[in-house]
Coordinates of N, CA and C in Angstrom, one line a residue:
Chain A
X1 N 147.2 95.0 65.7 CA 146.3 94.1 65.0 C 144.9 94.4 65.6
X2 N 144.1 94.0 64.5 CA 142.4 94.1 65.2 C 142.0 93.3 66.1
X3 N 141.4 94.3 67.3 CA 141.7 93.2 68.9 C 140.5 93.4 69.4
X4 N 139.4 92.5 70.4 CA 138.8 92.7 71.1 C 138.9 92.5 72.5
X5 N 138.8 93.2 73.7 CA 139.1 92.6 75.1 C 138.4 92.8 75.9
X6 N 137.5 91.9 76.4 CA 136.6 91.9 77.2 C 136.8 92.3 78.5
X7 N 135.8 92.9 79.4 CA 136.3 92.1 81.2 C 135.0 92.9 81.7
X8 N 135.0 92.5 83.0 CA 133.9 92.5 83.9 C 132.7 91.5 84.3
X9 N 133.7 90.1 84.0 CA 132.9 89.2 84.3 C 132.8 88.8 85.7
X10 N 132.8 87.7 86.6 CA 132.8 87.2 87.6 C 131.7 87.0 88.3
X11 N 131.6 86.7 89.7 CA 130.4 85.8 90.3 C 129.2 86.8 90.9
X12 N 128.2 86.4 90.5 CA 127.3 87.0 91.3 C 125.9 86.6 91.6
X13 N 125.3 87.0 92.5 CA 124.2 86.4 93.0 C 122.9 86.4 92.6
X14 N 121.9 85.1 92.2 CA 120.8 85.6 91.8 C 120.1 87.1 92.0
X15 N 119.7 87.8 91.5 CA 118.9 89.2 91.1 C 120.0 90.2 91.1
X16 N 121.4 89.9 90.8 CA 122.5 90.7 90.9 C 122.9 91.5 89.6
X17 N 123.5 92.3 90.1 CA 123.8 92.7 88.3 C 125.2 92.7 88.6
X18 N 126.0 93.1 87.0 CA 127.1 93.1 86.1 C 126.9 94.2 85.3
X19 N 128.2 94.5 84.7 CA 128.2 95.5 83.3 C 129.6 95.0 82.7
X20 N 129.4 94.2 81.6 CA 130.5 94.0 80.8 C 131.0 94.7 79.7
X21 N 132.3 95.1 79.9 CA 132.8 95.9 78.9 C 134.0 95.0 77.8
X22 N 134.3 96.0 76.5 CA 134.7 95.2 75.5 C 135.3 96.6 74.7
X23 N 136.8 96.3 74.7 CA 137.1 97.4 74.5 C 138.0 96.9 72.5
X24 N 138.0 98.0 72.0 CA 138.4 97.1 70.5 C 139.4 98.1 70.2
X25 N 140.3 97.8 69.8 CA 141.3 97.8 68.9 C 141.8 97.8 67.2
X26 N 142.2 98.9 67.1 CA 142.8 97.9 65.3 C 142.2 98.3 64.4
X27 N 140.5 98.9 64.4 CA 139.8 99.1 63.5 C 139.2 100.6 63.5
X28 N 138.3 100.9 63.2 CA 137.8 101.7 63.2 C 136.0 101.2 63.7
X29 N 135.9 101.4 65.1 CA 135.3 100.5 66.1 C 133.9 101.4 65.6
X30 N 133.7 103.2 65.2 CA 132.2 103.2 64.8 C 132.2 103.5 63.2
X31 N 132.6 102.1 62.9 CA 132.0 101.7 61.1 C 131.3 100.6 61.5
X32 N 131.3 99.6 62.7 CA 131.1 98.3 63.1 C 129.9 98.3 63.5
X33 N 128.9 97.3 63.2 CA 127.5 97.1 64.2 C 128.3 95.7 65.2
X34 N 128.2 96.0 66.5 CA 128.6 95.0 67.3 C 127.4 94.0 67.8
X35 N 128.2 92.6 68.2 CA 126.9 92.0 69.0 C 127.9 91.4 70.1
X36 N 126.7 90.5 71.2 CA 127.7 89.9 72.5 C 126.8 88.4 72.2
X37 N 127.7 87.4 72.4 CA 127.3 86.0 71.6 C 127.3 85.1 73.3
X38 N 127.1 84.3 73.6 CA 127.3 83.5 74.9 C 127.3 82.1 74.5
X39 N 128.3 80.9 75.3 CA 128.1 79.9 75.9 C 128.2 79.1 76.8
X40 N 126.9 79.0 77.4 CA 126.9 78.4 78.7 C 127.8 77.0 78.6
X41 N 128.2 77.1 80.4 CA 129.3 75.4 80.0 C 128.4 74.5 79.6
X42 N 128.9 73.4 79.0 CA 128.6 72.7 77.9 C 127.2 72.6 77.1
X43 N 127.6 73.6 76.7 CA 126.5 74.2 75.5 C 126.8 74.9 74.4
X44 N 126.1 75.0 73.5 CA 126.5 76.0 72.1 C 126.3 77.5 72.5
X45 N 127.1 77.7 70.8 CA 126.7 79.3 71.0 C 125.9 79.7 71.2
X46 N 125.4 81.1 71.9 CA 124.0 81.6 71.6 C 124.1 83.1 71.3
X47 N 123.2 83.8 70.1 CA 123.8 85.3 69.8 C 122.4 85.4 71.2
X48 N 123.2 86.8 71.6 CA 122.5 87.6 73.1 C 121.8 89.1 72.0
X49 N 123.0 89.9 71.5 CA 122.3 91.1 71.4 C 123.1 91.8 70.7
X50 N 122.3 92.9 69.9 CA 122.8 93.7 68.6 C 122.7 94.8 69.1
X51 N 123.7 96.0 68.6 CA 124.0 97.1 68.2 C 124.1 97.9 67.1
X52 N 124.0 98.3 66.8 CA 123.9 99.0 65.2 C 125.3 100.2 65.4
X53 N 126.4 100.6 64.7 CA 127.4 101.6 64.5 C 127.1 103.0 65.5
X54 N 125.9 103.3 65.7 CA 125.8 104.9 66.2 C 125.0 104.0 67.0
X55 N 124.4 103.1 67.5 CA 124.0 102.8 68.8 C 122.4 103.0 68.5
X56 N 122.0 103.1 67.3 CA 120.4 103.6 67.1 C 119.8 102.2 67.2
X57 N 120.2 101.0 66.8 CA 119.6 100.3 67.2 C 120.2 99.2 67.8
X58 N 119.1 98.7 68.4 CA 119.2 97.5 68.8 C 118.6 96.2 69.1
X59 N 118.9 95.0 69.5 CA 117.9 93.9 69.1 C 118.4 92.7 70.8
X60 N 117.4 91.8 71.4 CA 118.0 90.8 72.4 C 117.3 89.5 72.4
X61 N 117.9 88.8 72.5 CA 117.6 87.5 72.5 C 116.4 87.6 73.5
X62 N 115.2 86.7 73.1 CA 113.8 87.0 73.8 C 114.0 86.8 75.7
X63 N 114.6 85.5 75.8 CA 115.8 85.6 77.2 C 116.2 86.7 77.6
X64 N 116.8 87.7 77.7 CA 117.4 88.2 78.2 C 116.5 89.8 78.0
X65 N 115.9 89.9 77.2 CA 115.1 91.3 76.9 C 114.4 91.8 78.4
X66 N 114.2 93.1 78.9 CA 113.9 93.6 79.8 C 115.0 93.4 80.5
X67 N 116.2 92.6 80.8 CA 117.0 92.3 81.8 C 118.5 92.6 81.4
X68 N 119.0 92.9 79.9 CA 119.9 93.1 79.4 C 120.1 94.7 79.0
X69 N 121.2 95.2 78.9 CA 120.6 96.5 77.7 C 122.6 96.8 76.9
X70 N 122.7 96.3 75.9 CA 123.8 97.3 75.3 C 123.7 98.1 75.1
X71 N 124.9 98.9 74.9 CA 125.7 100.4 74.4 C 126.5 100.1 74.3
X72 N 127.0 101.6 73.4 CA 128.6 101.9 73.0 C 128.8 103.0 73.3
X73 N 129.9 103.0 73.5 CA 130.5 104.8 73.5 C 131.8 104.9 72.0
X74 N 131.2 105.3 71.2 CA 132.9 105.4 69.8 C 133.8 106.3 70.1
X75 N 133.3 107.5 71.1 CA 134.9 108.2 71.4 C 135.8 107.0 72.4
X76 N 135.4 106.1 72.9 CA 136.3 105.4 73.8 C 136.4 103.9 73.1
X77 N 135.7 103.5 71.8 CA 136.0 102.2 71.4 C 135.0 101.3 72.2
X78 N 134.3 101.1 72.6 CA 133.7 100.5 73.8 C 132.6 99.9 73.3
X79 N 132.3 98.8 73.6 CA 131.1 98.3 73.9 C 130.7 98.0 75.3
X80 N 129.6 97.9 75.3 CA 129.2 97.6 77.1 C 127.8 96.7 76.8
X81 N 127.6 95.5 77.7 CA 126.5 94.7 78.4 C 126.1 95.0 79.5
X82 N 124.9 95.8 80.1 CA 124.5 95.7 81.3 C 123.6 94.7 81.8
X83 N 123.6 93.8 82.5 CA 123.0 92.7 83.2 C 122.2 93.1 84.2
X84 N 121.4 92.8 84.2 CA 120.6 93.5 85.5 C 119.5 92.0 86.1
X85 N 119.0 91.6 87.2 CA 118.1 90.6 87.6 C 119.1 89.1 86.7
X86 N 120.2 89.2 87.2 CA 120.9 88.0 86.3 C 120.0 86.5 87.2
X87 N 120.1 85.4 86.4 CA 119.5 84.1 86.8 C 120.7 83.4 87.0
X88 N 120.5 82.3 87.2 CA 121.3 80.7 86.8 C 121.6 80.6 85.9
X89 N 121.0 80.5 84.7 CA 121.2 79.8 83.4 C 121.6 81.6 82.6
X90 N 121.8 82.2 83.4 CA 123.0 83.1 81.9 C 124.5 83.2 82.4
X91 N 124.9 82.3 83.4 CA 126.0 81.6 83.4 C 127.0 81.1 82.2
X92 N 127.9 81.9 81.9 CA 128.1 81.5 80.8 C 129.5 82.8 80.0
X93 N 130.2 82.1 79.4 CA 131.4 83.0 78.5 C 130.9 83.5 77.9
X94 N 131.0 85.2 77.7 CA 130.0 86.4 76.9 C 131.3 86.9 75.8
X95 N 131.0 86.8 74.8 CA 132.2 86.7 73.7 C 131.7 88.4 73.0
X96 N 132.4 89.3 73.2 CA 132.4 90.8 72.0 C 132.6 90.1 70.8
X97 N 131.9 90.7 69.9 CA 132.1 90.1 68.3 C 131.9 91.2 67.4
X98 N 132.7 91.5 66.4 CA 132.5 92.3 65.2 C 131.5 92.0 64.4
X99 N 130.5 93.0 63.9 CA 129.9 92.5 62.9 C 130.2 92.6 61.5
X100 N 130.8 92.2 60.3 CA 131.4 92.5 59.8 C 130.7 91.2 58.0
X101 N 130.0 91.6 57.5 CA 129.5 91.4 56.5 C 128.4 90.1 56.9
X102 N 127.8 90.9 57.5 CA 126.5 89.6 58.4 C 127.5 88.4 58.8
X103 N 128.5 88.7 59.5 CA 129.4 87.3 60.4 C 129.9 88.1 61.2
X104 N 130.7 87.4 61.8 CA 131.4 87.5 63.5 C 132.8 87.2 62.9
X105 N 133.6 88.2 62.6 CA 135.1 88.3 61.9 C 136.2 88.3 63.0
X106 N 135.5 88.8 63.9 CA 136.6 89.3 65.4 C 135.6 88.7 66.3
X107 N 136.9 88.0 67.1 CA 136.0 87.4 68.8 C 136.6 87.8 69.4
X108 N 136.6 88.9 70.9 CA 137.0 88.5 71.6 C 137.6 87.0 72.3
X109 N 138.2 87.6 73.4 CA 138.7 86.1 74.0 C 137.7 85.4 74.9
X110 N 136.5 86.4 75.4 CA 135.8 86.0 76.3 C 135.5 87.0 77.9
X111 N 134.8 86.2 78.5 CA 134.4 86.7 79.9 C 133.4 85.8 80.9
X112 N 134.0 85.0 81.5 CA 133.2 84.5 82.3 C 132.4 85.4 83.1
X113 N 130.7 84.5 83.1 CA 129.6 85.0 83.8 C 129.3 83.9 84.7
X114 N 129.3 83.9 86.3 CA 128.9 83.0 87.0 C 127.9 83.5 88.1
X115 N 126.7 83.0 87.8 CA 125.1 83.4 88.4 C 125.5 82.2 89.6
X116 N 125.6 82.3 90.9 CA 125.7 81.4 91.8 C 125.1 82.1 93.2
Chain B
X1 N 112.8 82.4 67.3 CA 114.4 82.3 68.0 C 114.7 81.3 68.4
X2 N 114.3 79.9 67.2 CA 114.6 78.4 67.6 C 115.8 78.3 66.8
X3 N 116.4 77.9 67.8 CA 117.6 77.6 67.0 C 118.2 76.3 66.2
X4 N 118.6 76.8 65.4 CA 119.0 76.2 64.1 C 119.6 74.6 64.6
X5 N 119.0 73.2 63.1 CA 119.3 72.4 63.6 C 120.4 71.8 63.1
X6 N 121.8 71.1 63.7 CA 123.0 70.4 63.1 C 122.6 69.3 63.7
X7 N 123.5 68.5 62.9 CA 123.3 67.1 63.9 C 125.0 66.7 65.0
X8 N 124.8 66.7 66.2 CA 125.7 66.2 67.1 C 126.8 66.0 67.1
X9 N 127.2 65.0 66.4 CA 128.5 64.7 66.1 C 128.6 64.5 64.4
X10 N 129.6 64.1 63.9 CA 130.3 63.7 62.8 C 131.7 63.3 62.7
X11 N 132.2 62.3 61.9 CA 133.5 61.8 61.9 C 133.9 61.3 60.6
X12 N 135.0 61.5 60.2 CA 135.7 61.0 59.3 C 137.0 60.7 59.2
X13 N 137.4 60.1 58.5 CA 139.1 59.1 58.3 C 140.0 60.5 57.8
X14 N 141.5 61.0 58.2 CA 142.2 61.5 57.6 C 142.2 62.0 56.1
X15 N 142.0 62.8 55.4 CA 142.1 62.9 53.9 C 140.1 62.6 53.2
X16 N 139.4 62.2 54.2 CA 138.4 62.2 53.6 C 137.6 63.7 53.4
X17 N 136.3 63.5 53.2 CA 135.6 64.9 52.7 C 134.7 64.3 53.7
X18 N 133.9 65.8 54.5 CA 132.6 65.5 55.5 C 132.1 66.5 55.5
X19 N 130.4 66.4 55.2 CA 130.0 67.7 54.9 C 128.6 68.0 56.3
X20 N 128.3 69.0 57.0 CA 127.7 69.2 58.0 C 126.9 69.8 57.8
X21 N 125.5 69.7 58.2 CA 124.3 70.7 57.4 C 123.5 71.0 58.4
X22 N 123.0 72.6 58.1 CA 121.9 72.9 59.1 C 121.0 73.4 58.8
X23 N 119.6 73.0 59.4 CA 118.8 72.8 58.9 C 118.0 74.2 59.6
X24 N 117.3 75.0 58.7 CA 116.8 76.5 59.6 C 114.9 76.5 58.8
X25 N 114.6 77.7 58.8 CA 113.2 78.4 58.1 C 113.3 79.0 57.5
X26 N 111.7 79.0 56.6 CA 112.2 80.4 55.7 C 111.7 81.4 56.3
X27 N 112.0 81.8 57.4 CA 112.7 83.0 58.2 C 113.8 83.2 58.7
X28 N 114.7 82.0 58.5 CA 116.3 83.1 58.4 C 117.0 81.7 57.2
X29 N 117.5 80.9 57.5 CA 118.4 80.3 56.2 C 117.8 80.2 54.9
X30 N 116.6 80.0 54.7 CA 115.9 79.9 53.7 C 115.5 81.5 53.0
X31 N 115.4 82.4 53.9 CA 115.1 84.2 53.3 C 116.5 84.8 53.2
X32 N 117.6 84.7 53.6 CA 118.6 85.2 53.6 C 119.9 84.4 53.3
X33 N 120.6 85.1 52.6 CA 122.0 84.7 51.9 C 123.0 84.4 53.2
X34 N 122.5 85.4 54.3 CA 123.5 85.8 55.8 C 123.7 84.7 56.4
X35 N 124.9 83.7 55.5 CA 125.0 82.1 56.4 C 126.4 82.1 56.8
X36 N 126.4 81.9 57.9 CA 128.3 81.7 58.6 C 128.4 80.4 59.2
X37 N 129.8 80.1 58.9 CA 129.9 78.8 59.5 C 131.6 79.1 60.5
X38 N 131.7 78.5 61.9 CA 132.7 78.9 62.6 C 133.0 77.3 63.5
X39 N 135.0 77.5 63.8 CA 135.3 76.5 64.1 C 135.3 76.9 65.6
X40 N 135.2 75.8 66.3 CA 135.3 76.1 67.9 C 136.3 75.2 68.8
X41 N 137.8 75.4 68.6 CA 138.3 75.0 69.6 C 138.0 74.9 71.1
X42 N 138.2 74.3 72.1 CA 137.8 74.0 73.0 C 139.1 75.1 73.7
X43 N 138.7 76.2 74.9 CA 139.0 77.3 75.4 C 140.0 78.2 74.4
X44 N 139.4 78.0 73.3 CA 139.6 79.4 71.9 C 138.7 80.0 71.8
X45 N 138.6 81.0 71.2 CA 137.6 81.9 70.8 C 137.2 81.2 69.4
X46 N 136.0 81.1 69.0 CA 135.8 80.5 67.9 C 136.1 82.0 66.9
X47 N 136.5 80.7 65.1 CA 136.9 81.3 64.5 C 135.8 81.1 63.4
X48 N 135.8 82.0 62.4 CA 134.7 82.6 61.3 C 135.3 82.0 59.9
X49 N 134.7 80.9 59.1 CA 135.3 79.7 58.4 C 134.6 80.2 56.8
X50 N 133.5 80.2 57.2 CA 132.6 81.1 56.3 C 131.6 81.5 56.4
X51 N 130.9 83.0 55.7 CA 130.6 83.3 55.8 C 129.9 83.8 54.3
X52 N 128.3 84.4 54.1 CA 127.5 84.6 53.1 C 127.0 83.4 52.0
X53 N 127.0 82.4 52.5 CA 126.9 81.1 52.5 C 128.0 80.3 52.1
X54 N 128.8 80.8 51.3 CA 130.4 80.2 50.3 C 131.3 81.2 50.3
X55 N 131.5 82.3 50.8 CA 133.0 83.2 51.0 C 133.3 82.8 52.1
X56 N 135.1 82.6 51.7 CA 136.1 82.4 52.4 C 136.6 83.3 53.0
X57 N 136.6 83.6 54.2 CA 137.8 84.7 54.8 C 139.2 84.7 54.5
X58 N 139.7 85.7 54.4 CA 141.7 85.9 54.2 C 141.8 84.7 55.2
X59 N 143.2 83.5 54.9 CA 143.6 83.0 56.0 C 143.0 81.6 55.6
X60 N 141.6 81.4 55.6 CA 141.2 79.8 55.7 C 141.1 79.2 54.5
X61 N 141.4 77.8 55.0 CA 142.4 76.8 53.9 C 140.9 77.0 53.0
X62 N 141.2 76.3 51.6 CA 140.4 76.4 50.3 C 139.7 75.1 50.7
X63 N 139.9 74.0 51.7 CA 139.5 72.8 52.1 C 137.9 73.0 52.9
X64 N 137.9 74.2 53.2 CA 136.5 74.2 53.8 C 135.6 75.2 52.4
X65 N 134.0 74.6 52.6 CA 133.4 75.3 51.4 C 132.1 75.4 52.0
X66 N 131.0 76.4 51.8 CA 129.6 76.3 52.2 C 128.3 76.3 51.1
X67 N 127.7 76.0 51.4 CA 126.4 75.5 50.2 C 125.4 76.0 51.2
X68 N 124.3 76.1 50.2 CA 122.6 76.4 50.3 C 121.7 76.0 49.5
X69 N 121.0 75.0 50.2 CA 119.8 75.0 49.1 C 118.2 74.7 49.9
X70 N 117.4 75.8 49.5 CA 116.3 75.7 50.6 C 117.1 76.7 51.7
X71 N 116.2 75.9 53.2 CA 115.9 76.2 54.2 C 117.6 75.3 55.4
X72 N 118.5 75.0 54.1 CA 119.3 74.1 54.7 C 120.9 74.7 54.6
X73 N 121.6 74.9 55.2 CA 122.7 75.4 54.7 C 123.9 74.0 55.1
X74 N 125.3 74.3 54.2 CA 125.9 73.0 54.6 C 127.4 73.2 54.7
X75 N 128.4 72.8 55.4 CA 129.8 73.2 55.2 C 130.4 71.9 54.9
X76 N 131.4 72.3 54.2 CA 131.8 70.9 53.9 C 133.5 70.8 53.8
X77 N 134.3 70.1 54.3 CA 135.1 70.0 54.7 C 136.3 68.8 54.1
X78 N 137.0 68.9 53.3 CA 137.6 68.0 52.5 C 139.1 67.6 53.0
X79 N 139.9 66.6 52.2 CA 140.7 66.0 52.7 C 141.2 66.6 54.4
X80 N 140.2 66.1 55.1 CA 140.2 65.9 56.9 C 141.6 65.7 57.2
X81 N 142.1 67.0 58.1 CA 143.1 66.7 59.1 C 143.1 66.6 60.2
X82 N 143.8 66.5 60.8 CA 143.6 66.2 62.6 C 143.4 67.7 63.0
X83 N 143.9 68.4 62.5 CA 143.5 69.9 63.4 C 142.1 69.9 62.9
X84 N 141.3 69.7 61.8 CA 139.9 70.1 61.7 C 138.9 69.3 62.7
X85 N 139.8 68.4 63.9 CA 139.1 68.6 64.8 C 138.6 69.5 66.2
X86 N 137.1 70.3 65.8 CA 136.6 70.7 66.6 C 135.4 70.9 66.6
X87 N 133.9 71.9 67.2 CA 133.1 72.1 66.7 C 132.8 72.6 66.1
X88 N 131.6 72.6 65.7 CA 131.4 73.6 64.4 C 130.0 74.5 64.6
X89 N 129.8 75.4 64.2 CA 128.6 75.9 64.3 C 128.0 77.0 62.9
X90 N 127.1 76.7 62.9 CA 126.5 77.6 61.6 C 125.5 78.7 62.6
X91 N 125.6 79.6 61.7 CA 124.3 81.1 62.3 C 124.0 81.4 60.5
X92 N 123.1 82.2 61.1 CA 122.1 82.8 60.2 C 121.5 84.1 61.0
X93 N 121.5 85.3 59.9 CA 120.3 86.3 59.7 C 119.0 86.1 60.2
X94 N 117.9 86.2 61.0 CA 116.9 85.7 60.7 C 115.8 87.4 61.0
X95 N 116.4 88.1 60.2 CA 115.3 89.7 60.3 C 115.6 90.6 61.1
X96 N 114.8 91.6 61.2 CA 114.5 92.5 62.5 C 115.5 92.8 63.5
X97 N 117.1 92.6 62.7 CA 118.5 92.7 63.8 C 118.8 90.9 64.7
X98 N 118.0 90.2 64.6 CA 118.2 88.8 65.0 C 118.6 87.8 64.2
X99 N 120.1 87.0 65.5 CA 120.6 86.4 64.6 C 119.9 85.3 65.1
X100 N 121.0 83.7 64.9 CA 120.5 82.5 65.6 C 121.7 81.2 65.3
X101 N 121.7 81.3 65.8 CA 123.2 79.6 65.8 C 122.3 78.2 65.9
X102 N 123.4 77.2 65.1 CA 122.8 76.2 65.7 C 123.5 75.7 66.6
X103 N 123.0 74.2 66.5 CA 123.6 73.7 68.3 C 124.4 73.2 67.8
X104 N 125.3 73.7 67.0 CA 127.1 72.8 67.1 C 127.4 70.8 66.7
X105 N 128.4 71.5 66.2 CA 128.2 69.7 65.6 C 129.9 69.0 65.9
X106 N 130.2 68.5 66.6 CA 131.7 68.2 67.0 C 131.9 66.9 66.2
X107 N 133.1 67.7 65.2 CA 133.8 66.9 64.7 C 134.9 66.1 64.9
X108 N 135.4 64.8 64.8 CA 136.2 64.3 65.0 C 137.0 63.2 63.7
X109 N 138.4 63.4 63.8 CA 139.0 62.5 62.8 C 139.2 61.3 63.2
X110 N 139.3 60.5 62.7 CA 139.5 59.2 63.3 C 140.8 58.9 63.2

């Protein structure tokens, strides 16, 4: 079945970095423009950042710009979040999402992010 | 990159209809058709209810439907069962590869 699976979350320290990976399944992963969505505990969603199918483009929530960077690799299925100078407030479950006719058709399950 | 507005909660009786609307610009709900609406169980991955303002995904009941008019988009939700409680969230398109959610609107059956 069509799958997303995240990992590389867990704890880290103010100005610390992360690289979250998102590995997919099921589909044919470069026909897809991907994005990574977040929500902090008790808060809504928030879209973080776009990819385009070959990686030519991309787009980040004004938050996170200079401090974020996606990629993909399509021989390996992959998506990747690099976090770099992480804060407090991007604490938070970072969800891989398909993009799939201007909507989010596939969620991953998630990936806790804890800035402490 | 203000995000879109729902209102907080909402509630309705079993079997009733309840419809949830969000309010955006004409920079993304109001310029673009790109409207999704998604349910959010509490430690689920949220699920994709509709999407392009009124298509249904394979799978979800004919009881949920989406509308647009203006700068407003709305989902609406008919004879209410107890599993349609959860949150809810609409996104939108809004240009230049940016999307935008609103703040979630948690529904409850009574």
């Amino acid at each position: 079945q069509m799958q997303l699976v995240e990992s590389g979350g867990g704890v880290v320290q103010p100005g610390g970095s992360l690289r979250l990976s998102c590995v997919a399944s099921g589909f044919a992963f470069n026909h897809y423009n991907m994005q990574w969505v977040r929500q902090a505990p008790g808060k809504g969603l928030e879209w973080v950042t776009f990819i385009s199918l070959d990686g030519s483009d991309k787009n980040y929530v004004d938050s996170v710009k200079g401090r974020f960077t996606t990629s993909r690799d399509n021989s390996k299925s992959t998506l990747y979040l690099q976090m770099n100078s992480l804060r407090p407030e991007d604490t938070a479950v970072y969800y891989c999402v398909r993009d799939s006719d201007w909507s989010y058709n596939i969620w991953g399950q998630g990936t806790m992010v804890t800035v402490s | 990159q203000s995000a879109l507005t729902q209102p907080p909660s909402a509630s309705g009786s079993p079997g009733q209809s309840l419809t949830i609307s969000c309010t955006g610009t004409s920079s993304d709900i109001g310029g673009y058709t790109h409207v999704s609406w998604y349910q959010h169980h509490p430690g689920e991955a949220p699920k994709l209810m509709i999407y392009e303002v009124n298509r249904r995904p394979s799978g979800v009941s004919d009881r949920f439907s989406g509308s647009k008019s203006g700068n407003t988009a709305s989902l609406t939700v008919s004879g209410l069962r107890a599993e349609d409680e959860a949150t809810y969230y609409c996104n939108s398109f809004a240009g230049n590869n940016n999307w935008v959610f609103g703040g979630g609107t948690t529904v409850t059956v009574l």
